[in-house]
Structure formats: C-alpha cells, structure tokens
Short mmCIF file of C-alpha atoms in Angstrom, two decimals:
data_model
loop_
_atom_site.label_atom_id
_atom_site.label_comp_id
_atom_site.label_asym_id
_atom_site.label_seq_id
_atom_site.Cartn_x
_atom_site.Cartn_y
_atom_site.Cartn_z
CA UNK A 1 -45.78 33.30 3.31
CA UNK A 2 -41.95 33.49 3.26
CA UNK A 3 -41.93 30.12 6.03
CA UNK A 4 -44.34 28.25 3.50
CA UNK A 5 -41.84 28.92 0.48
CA UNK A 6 -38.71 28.55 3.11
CA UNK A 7 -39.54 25.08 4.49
CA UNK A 8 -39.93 22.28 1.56
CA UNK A 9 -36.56 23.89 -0.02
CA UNK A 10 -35.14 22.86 3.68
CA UNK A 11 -36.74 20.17 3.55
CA UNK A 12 -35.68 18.71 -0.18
CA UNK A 13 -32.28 18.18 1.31
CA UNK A 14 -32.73 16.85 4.03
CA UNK A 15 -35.63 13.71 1.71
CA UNK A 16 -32.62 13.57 -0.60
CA UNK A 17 -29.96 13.46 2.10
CA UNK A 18 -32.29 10.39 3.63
CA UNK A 19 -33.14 8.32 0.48
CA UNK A 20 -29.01 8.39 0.06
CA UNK A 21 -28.35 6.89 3.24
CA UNK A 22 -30.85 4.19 2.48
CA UNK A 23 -29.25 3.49 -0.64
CA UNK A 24 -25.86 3.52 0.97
CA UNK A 25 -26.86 1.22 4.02
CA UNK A 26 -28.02 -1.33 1.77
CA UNK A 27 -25.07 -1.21 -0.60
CA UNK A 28 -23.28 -1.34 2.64
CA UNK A 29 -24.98 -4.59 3.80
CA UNK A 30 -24.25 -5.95 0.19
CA UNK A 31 -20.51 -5.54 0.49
CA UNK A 32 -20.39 -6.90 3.73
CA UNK A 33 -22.36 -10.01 2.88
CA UNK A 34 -20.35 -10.61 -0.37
CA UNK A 35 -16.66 -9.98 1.71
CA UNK A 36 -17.99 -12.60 4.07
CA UNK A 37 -19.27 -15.15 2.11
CA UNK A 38 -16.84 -18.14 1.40
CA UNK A 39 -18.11 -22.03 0.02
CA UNK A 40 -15.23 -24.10 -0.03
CA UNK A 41 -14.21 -27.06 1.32
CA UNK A 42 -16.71 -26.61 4.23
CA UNK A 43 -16.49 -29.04 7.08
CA UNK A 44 -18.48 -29.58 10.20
CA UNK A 45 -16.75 -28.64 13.26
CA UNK A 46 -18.68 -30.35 16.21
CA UNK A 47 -17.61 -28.66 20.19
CA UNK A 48 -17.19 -32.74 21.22
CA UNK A 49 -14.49 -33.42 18.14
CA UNK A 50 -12.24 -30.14 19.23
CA UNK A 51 -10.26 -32.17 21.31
CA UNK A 52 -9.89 -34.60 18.71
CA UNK A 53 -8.70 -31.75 15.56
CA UNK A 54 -6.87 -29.93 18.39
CA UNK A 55 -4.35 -32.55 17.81
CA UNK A 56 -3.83 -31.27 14.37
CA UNK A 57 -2.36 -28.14 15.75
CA UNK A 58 1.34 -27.18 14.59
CA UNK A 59 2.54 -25.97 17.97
CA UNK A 60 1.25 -29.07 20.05
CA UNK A 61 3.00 -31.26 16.96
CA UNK A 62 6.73 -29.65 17.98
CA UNK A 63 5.91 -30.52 21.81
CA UNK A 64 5.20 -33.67 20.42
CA UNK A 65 8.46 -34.22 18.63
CA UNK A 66 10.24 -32.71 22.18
CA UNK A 67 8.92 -35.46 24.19
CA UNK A 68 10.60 -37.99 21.29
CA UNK A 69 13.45 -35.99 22.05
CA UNK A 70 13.45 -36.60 25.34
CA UNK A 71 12.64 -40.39 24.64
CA UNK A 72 15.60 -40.85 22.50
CA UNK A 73 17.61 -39.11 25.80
CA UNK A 74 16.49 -41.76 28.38
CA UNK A 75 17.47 -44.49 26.01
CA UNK A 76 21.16 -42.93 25.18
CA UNK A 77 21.71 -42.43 28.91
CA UNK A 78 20.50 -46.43 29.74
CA UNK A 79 22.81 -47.44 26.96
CA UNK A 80 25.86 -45.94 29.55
CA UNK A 81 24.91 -49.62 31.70
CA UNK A 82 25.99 -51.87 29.00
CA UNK A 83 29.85 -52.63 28.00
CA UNK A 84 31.28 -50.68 24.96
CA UNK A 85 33.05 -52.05 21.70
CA UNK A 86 35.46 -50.02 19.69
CA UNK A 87 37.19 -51.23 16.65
CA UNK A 88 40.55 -49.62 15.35
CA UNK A 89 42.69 -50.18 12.35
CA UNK A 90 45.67 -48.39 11.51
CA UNK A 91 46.26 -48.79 7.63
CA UNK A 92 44.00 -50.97 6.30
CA UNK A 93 46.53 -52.27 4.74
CA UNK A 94 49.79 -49.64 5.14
CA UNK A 95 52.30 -49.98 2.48
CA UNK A 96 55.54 -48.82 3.49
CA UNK A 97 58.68 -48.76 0.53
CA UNK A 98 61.93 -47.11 0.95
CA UNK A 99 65.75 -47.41 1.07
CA UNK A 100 68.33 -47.15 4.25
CA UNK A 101 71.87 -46.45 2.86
CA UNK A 102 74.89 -46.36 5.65
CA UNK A 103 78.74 -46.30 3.72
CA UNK A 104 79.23 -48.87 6.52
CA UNK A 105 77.09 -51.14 5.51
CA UNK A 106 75.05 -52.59 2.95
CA UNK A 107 71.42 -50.53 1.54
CA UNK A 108 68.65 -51.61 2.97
CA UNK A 109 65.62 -51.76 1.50
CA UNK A 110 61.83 -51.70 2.43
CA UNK A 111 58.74 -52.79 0.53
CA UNK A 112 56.24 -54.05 2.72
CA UNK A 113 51.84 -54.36 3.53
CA UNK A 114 50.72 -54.16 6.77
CA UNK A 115 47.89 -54.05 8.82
CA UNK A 116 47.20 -53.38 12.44
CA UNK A 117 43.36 -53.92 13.60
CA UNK A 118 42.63 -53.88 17.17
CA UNK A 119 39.08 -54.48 19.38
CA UNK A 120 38.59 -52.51 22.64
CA UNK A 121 36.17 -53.91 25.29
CA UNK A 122 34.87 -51.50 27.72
CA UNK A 123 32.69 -52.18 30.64
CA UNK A 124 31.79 -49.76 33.84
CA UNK A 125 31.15 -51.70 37.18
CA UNK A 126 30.99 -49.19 39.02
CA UNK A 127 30.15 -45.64 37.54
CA UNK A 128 29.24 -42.97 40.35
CA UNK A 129 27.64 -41.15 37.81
CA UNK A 130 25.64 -43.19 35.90
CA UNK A 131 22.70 -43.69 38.05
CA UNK A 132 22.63 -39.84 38.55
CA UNK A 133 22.41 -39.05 34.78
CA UNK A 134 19.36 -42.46 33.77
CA UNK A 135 17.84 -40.47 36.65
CA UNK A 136 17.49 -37.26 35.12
CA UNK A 137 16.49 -38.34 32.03
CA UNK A 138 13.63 -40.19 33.34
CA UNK A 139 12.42 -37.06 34.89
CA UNK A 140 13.41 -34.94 32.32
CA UNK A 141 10.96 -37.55 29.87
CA UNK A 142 8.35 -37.23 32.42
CA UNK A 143 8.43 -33.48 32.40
CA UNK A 144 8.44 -33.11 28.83
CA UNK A 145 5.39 -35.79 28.69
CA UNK A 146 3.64 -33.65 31.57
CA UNK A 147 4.55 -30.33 29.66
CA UNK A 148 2.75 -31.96 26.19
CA UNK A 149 -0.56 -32.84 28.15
CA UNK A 150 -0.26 -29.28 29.47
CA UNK A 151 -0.28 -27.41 26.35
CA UNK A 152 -2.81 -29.83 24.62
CA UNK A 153 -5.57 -28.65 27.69
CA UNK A 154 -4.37 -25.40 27.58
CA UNK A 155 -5.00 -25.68 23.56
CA UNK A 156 -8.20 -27.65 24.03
CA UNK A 157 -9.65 -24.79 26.28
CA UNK A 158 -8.86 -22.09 23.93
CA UNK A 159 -10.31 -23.50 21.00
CA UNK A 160 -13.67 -24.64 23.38
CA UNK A 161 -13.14 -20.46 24.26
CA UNK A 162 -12.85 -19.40 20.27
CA UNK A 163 -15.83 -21.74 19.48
CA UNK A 164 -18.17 -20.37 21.98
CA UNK A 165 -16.93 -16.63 21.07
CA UNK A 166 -18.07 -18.06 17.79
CA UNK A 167 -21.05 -19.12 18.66
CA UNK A 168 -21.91 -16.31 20.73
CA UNK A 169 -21.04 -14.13 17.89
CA UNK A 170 -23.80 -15.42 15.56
CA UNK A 171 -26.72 -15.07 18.12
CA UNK A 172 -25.31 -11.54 18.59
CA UNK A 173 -25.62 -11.25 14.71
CA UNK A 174 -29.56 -12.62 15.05
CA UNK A 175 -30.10 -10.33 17.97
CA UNK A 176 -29.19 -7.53 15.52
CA UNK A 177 -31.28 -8.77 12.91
CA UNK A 178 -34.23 -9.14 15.08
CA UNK A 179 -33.58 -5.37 16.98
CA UNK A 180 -33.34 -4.05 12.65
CA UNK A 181 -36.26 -5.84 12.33
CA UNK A 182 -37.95 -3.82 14.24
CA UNK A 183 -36.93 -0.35 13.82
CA UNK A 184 -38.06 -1.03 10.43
CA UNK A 185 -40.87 -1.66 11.41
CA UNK A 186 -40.67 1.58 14.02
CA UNK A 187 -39.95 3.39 10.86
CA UNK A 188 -42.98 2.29 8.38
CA UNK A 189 -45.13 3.24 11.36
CA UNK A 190 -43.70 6.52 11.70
CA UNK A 191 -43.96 6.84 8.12
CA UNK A 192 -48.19 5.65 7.75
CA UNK A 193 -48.54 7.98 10.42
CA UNK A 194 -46.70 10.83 8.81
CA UNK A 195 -48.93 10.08 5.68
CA UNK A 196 -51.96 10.35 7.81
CA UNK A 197 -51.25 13.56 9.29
CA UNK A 198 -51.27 12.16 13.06
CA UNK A 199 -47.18 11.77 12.81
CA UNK A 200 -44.09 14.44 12.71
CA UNK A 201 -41.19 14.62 10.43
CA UNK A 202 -39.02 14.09 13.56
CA UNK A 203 -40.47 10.65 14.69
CA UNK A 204 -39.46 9.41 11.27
CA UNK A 205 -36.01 11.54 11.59
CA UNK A 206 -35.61 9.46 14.88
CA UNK A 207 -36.78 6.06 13.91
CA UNK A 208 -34.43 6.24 10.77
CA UNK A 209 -31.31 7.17 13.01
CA UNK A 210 -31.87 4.22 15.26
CA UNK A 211 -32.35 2.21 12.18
CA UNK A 212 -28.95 3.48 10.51
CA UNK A 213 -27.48 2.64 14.18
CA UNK A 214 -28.95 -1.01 14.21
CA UNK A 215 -27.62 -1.76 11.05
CA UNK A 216 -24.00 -0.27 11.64
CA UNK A 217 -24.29 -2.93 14.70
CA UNK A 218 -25.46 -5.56 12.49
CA UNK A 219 -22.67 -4.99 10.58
CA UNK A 220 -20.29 -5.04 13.02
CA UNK A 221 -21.07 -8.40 14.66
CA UNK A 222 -20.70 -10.16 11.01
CA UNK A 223 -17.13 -8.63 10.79
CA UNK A 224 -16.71 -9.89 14.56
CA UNK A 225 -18.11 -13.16 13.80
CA UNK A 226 -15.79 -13.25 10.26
CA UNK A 227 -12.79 -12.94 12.91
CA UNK A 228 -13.84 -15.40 15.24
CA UNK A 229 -14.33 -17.80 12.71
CA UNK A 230 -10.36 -17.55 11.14
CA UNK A 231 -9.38 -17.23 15.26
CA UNK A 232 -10.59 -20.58 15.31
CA UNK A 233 -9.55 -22.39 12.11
CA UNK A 234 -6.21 -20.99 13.02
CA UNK A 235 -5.86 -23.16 16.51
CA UNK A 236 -7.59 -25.77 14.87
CA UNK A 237 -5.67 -25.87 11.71
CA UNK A 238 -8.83 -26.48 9.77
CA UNK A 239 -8.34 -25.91 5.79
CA UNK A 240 -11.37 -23.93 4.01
CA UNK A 241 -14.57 -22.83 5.24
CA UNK A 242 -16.33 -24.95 8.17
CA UNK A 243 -19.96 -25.02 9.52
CA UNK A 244 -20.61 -25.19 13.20
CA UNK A 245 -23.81 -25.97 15.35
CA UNK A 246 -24.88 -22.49 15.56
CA UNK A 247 -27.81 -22.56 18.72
CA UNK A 248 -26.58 -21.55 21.74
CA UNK A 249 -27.27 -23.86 25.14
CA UNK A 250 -25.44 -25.24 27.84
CA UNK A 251 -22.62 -27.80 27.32
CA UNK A 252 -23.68 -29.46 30.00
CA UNK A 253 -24.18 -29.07 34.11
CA UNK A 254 -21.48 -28.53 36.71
CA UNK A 255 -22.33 -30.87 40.05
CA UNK A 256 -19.47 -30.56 42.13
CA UNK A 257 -18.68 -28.56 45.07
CA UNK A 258 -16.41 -26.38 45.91
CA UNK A 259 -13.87 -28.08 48.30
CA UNK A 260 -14.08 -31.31 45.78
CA UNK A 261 -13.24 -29.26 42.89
CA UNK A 262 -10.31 -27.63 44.59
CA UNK A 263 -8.73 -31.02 45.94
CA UNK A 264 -9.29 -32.76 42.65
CA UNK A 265 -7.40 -29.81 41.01
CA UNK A 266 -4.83 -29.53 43.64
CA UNK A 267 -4.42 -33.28 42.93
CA UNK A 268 -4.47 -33.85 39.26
CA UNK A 269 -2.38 -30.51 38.39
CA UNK A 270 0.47 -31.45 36.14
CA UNK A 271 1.93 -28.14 36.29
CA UNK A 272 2.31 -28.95 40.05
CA UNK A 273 3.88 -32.42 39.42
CA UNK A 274 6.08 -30.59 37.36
CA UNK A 275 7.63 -28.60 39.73
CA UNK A 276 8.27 -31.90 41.89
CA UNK A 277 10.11 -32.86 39.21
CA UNK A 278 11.84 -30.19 38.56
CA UNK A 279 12.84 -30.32 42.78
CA UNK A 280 14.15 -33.79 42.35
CA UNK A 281 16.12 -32.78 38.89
CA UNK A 282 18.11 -30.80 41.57
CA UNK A 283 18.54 -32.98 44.28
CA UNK A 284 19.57 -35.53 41.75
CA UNK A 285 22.47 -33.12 40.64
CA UNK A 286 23.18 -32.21 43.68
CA UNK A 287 24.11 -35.48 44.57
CA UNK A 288 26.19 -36.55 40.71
CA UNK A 289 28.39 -33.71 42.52
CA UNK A 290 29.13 -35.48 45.04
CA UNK A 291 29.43 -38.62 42.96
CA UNK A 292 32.27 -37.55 41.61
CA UNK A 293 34.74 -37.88 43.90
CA UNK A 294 33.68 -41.56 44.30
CA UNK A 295 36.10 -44.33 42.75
CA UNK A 296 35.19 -45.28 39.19
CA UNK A 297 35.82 -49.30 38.57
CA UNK A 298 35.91 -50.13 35.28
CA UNK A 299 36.90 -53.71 32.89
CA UNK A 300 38.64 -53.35 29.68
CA UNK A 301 40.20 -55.70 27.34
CA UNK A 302 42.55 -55.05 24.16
CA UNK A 303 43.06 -56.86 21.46
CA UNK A 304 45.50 -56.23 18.92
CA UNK A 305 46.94 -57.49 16.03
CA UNK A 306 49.77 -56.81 12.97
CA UNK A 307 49.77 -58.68 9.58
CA UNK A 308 52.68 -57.91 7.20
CA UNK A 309 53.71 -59.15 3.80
CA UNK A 310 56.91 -58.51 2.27
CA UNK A 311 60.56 -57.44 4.03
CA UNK A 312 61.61 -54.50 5.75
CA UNK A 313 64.82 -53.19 6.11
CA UNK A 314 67.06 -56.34 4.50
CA UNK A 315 68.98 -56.32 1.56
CA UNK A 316 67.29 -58.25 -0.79
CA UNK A 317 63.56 -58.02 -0.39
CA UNK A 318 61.11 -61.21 -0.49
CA UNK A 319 57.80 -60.35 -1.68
CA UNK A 320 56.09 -63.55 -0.11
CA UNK A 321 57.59 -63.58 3.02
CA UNK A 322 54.62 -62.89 5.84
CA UNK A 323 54.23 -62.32 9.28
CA UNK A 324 51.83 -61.72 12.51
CA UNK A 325 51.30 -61.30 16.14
CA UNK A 326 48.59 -60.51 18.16
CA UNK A 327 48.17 -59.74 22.49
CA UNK A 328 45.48 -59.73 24.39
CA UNK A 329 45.01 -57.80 27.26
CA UNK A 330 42.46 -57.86 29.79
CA UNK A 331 42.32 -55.55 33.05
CA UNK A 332 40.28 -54.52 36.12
CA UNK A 333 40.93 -50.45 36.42
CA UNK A 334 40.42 -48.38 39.03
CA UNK A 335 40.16 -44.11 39.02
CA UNK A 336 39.15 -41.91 41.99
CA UNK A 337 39.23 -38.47 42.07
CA UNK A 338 40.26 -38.05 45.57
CA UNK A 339 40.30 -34.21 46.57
CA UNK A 340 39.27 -31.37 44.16
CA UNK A 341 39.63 -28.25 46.42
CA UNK A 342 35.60 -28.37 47.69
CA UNK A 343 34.36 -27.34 44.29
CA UNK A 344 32.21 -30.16 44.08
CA UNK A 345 31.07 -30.13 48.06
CA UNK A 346 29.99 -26.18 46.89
CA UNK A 347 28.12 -27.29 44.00
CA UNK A 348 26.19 -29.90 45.30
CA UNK A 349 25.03 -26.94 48.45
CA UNK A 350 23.99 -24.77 45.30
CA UNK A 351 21.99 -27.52 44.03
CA UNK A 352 20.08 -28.38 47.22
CA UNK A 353 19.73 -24.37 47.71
CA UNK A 354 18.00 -24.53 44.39
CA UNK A 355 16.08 -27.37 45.19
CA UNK A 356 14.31 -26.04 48.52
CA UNK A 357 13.35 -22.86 46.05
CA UNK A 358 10.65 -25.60 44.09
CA UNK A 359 9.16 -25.56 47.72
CA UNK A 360 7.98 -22.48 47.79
CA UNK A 361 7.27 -22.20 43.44
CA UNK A 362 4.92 -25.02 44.70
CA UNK A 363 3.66 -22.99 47.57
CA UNK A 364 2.51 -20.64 45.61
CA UNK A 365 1.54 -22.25 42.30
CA UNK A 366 -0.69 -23.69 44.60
CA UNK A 367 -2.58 -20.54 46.24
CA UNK A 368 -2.77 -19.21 42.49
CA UNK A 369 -5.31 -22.09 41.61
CA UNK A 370 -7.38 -22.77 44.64
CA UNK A 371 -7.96 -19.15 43.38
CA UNK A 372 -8.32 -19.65 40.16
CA UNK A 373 -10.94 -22.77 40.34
CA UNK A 374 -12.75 -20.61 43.28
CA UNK A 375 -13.85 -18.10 40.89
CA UNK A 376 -14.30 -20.06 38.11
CA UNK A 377 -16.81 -21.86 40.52
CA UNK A 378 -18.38 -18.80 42.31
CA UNK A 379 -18.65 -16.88 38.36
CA UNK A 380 -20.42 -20.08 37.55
CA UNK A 381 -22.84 -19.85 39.82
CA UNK A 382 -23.01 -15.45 39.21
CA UNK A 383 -23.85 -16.82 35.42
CA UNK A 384 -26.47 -19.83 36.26
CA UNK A 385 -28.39 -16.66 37.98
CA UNK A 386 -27.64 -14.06 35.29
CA UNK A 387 -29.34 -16.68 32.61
CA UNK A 388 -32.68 -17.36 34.26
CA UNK A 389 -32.64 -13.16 35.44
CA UNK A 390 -32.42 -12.36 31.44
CA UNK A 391 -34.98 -14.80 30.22
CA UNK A 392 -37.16 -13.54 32.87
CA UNK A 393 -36.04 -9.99 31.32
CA UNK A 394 -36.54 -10.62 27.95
CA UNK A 395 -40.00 -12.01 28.56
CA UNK A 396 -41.17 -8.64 30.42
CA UNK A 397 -39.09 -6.65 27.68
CA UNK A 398 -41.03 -8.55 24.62
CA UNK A 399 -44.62 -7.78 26.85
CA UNK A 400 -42.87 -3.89 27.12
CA UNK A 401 -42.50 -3.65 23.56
CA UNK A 402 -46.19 -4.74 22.65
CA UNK A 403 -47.65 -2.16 25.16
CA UNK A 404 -45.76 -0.05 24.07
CA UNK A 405 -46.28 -0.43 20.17
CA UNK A 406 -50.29 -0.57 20.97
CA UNK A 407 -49.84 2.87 23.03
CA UNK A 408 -48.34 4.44 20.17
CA UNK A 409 -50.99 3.18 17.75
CA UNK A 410 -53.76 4.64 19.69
CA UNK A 411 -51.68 8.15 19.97
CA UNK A 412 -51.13 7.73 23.94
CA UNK A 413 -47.44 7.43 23.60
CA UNK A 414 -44.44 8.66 21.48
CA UNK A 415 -42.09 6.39 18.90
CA UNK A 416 -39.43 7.56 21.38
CA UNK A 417 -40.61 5.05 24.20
CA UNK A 418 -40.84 2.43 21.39
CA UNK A 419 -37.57 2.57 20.58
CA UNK A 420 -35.78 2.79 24.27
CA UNK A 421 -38.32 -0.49 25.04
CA UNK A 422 -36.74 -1.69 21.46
CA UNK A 423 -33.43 -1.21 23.13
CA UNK A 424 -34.13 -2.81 25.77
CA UNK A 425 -35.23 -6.15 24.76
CA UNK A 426 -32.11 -6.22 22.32
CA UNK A 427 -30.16 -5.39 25.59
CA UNK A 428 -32.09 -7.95 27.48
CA UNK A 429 -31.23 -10.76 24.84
CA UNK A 430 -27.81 -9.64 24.88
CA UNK A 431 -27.36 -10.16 28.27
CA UNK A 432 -28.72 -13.62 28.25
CA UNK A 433 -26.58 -14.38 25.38
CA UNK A 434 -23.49 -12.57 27.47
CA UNK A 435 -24.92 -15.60 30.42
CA UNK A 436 -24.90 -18.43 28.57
CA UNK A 437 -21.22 -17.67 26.61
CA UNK A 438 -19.85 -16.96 30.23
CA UNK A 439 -21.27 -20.31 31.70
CA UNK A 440 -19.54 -22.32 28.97
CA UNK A 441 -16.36 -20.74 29.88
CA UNK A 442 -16.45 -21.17 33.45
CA UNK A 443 -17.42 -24.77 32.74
CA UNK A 444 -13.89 -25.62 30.50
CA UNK A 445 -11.99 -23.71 32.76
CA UNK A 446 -13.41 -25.94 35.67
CA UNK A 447 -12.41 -28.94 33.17
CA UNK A 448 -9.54 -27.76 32.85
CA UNK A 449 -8.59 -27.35 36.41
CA UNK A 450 -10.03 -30.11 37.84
CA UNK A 451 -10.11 -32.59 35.40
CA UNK A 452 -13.89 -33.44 36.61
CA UNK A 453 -16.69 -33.33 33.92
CA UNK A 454 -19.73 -32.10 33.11
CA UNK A 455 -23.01 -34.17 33.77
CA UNK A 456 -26.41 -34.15 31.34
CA UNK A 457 -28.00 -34.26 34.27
CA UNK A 458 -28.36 -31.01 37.19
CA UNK A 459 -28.11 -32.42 40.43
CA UNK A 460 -28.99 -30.64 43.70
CA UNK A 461 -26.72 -30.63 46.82
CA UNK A 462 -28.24 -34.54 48.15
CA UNK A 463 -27.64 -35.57 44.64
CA UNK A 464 -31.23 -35.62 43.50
CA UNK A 465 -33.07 -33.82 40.58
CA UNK A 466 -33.92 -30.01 41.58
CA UNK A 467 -37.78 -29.65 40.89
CA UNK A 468 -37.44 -25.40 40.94
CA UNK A 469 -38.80 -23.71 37.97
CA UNK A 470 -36.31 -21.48 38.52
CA UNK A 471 -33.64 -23.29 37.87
CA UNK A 472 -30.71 -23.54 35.52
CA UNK A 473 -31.67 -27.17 35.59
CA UNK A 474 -35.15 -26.58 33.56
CA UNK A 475 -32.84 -25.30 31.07
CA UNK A 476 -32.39 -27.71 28.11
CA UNK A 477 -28.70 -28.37 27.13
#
C-alpha cells in the first residue's frame, strides 16, 4: 500500500521535470533560429566565381600594390642607362650693396644684380654596377609577381576549403534534422505504447534522452555552420548575408596519375622558381662586389653662366651698366677603385656561399611536395572508396532501421535497438558526408599543386569510361 501511495509522488517530478525540458528545448531551438537568422543584402556565392571574388580580398590587394612597388623599382634602376641633367642657380637674381672705405683711397661702393645659372650633363659609359643592380630588380619584380600568384592560390584554396566546410556543415545540420526526426518519432511510439500498457516508463525515459541529445547536436551544427559562413565572407570580403548552392556532390573527377601529377607540380611550382630566383639574386651580388673595383668611365659637360647689372666696387656706381660670361666644359672622366684591402673579394665569397645554400632550400622544398601531392593523391583515392562504402552503409542502415522499427511494433525487440540502429544510420550519413567534403579537398589541393584540372568526365587508366557500378564514376557531380 505504502509503494502505491510512494510511486506517482516520485513520479510527479520526474512528468514535471520532463514537460520542462520540452519546453526549454524548444525555446532553445527558437533562440538559436532567431540569433542565426540574417536577410540582408544576400548574394549568391557560386564555388566557380571564388576565384573571381577572391580577388576582392584585402591581403591579396597589398601584394598587389608590392608587385607595383617592385614595378616602379625596375623602372628607377633602367633610368641609371640614360644621361642625367641637373640645373643650378645661385641667386636667382643676387643683389649685393655695400661700401669699401680704405683712408688711402677713395670709398668704394657696391650695388649690383646678379645671376649665376649653370646646366650639368651627366652620362655613364661604362658603369660596373649598373647592369648588376637592372638585374636585380628584374628578379626582384619577378619574385614579387611569383609571390602574388602564390598567395592568390593559396587564398583561392582556402576559400574552396571554407566553402566546402560550409557546405558540409549544412548537410550535417539535415543529417541532424533527419536523426531528430526520428527519435521523435522513437518517442511517440514509446509513448502509444506506454498508453497501451505494452510499454515502460523507461523506454520513454530513454527515447526522450536521445531526443534531448539529437537536438543539442542539431543545435550545435547551426552554430558551426553560423561560423563557417562569417569564416568565409571574411576571405571573401563579401558584405551582408550570401546564399550558396547548398547539395553536396563532387566538383568534378581527378584523371591523372601519380608520376604526372608529381612532374607537373615539380614543374609549375612557383614557390620553386622562387628560390631560383632568389639563387641568382645572390650570384648577381656576388658579382656587383666584384664590380666595384672595375674602372667607372663617365661624360660630363658644364655649363655656366653670370649676368650682372649695376657696378661693384667703383666709386661712382652706374645703375645700367651690365655684364656676362659663360664656359663650357665638356670632359671624358675616368674613376677606378683600384685596391680596397679584399673586402670586396670577401663579400662576393659570402655571396656565392649564400647562393649554393638555395641548392639545397630547393632540395628540399622539393621532397616536401612530391610528398605533399602523394597524399593528396593516395587520400583521394582512400575517399573515392570511403563514399561508395557509406552509401552502401547507409542503404543497409535505412533497411536496419525498418526491421528494426517493425520488430519493436510486434513486441520482439526493445526501443533500445531502435535507437543504436537510429545512430547508426545518422553515423552512416555522416560518414558519407565526412567522404565527399574530404574528396573536394584533396581535389583543390591537387589543383593547387599541380596546376592540372578536374574533368566532368571519370576516366579509367586507358582513358575510357569505367562501366563498374561501383564506381565513384556512377556518381553524379
């Protein structure tokens, strides 16, 4: 008797402590719909324009004004090849007044305009140095050129990585919804069979914990998804809100092999070509040392001129009296620094020191991505297998879940075996959604290495259509 009266007082808490967690999950899921939700200025962000808004990106814009830079450089140091014109004036005019008094002699007096222009002419022959310095300017240009492609692929593949994160973030968020779906479901059968006295208390106790679970996850993957989308308006530089394609599928099918990818990548590499650059930046400075203690032949011609009005130094001044000369001189010069202690013959062995160092930064540079576009290569093909394993996985999961549901209708099984095969056809389309992010990834880093593309149509090793069910090729992109 005492257990009868005992049990629904243990029991009231426990219905009230229930019907408050409802009303909080749904208040939750409210709030986080409403902190998510944002209308304006939406724009369509397509995955084949990212290269094209990419360029809109602030950090890419100040490469952009270092290869003008750079520009501006090459042109300053050409400029050295052509003669050189200076203009001088010293008072333009001068006036000069004063008064000389000697007891020997009469005062004399000064009041007087002048003007002295003169034009320089400048012209290096034969400049050691010159050659040296256009030289590394070039480079320098072509490095800085070389450094801007670099960061605008570099940019382009972590945008193409943000957008499929994206992506992959909203079929996460419709996994979710379909795994809630059914543990509410799990849950109104627990409940109908509670109310027909063939259920327990706990089976409803256990379907509404994996339902509060579900929807915590639900709600996590629109906060992840929030993220990723700001992660990628901020490379982007996109103003507002923006809509994307939002199915998931393959960007396309990867046809070439292995040794071709890791020649063409070896080939095309402009990090690589940079450091070639960078070794004849050296060598070229090693030898402007040397340069300099070559003879430096030079032209140069002087003009100068005076114009005066008025007297200087006479006793009587004459206010219209005027005068001028001018000389002209033109010269062949000749400079050579002849001995400087070795301190040049030192630095130019430093240089070429530094110079055979780019040898082995190559070496290695090199080794880093034939490793680098091998595993982006052998992942890709780890992933083509991982998608067709999960669909495969998902269709024996959705057949588990039916048995399963019809086993536990006819009283032959427990909710508990619903919900683990529940779990794992959520898991199942996880992983398959986990596949097909990780193939798009390997494919722009294998873009991005390589410089190949991707191809619409899947090709087999003799170049010809593979006719295998099972086959990433049967998979539409």
């Amino acid at each position: 008797m005492l257990r009868r009266v005992i049990n629904p007082f243990l029991l009231l808490p426990l219905t009230l402590s229930m019907n408050t967690f409802n009303v909080l999950s749904s208040e939750t899921k409210n709030y986080i719909d409403n902190v998510l939700e944002e209308k304006s200025n939406i724009t369509f962000v397509d995955y084949q324009e990212i290269e094209k808004l990419v360029l809109n990106n602030q950090e890419l814009k100040s490469l952009q004004n270092l290869v003008a830079s750079a520009s501006f450089n090459l042109s300053s140091q050409i400029a050295k090849r052509y003669p050189s014109l200076d203009f001088q004036a010293n008072g333009l005019p001068k006036y000069v007044a004063g008064k000389k008094y000697n007891s020997n002699s009469p005062t004399l007096k000064t009041s007087q305009f002048t003007a002295n222009p003169s034009l320089n002419i400048k012209w290096d022959l034969i400049a050691p140095l010159r050659g040296s310095e256009i030289k590394i300017a070039k480079t320098n240009y072509k490095i800085a050129e070389n450094n801007y492609e670099i960061k605008k692929k570099d940019l382009i593949q972590e945008a193409r990585i943000r957008y499929h994160k994206y992506e992959k973030s909203y079929q996460d968020i419709q996994n979710k919804k379909f795994t809630l779906d059914l543990s509410i479901t799990s849950l109104e059968n627990a409940k109908a069979k509670l109310d027909s006295g063939i259920g327990t208390k706990f089976e409803v106790l256990e379907a509404e914990a994996q339902l509060s679970r579900d929807q915590q996850s639900l709600n996590e993957k629109k906060i992840e998804h929030e993220i990723n989308k700001i992660s990628l308006k901020e490379i982007l530089n996109v103003k507002g809100d923006f809509e994307t394609n939002k199915e998931q599928s393959l960007i396309g099918f990867w046809n070439h092999k292995l040794n071709k990818n890791i020649n063409e990548g070896l080939d095309k590499n402009l990090s690589l070509k940079n450091l070639i650059l960078q070794k004849s930046i050296k060598k070229t400075q090693a030898d402007s040392f040397l340069a300099q203690n070559k003879p430096n032949i030079y032209i140069s011609n002087s003009f100068s001129s005076a114009f005066s009005k008025g007297d200087s130094l006479v006793t009587n001044i004459d206010s219209e009296k005027s005068g001028s000369n001018y000389t002209n001189t033109i010269s062949l010069n000749f400079a050579w620094s002849i001995f400087d202690g070795g301190q040049n013959k030192n630095s130019y062995k430093s240089k070429i020191a530094d110079a055979e160092s780019e040898k082995y930064a190559y070496e290695n540079l090199k080794n880093i991505l034939t490793t680098s576009i091998s595993k982006a290569y052998l992942n890709l093909k780890l992933n083509e297998e991982k998608i067709i394993s999960s669909l495969k996985e998902i269709e024996s999961s959705k057949e588990s879940v039916r048995l399963s549901r019809l086993r536990y209708d006819v009283g032959i099984s427990t909710l508990k075996d619903v919900l683990v095969r529940q779990s794992e056809l959520s898991n199942a389309k996880s992983k398959n959604i986990n596949a097909i992010y990780n193939y798009n990834l390997n494919i722009d880093e294998l873009k991005r290495l390589t410089f190949l593309d991707t191809s619409k149509n899947c090709l087999g090793s003799n170049n010809t259509k593979i006719k295998d069910t099972e086959s990433i090729c049967n998979i539409k992109i």
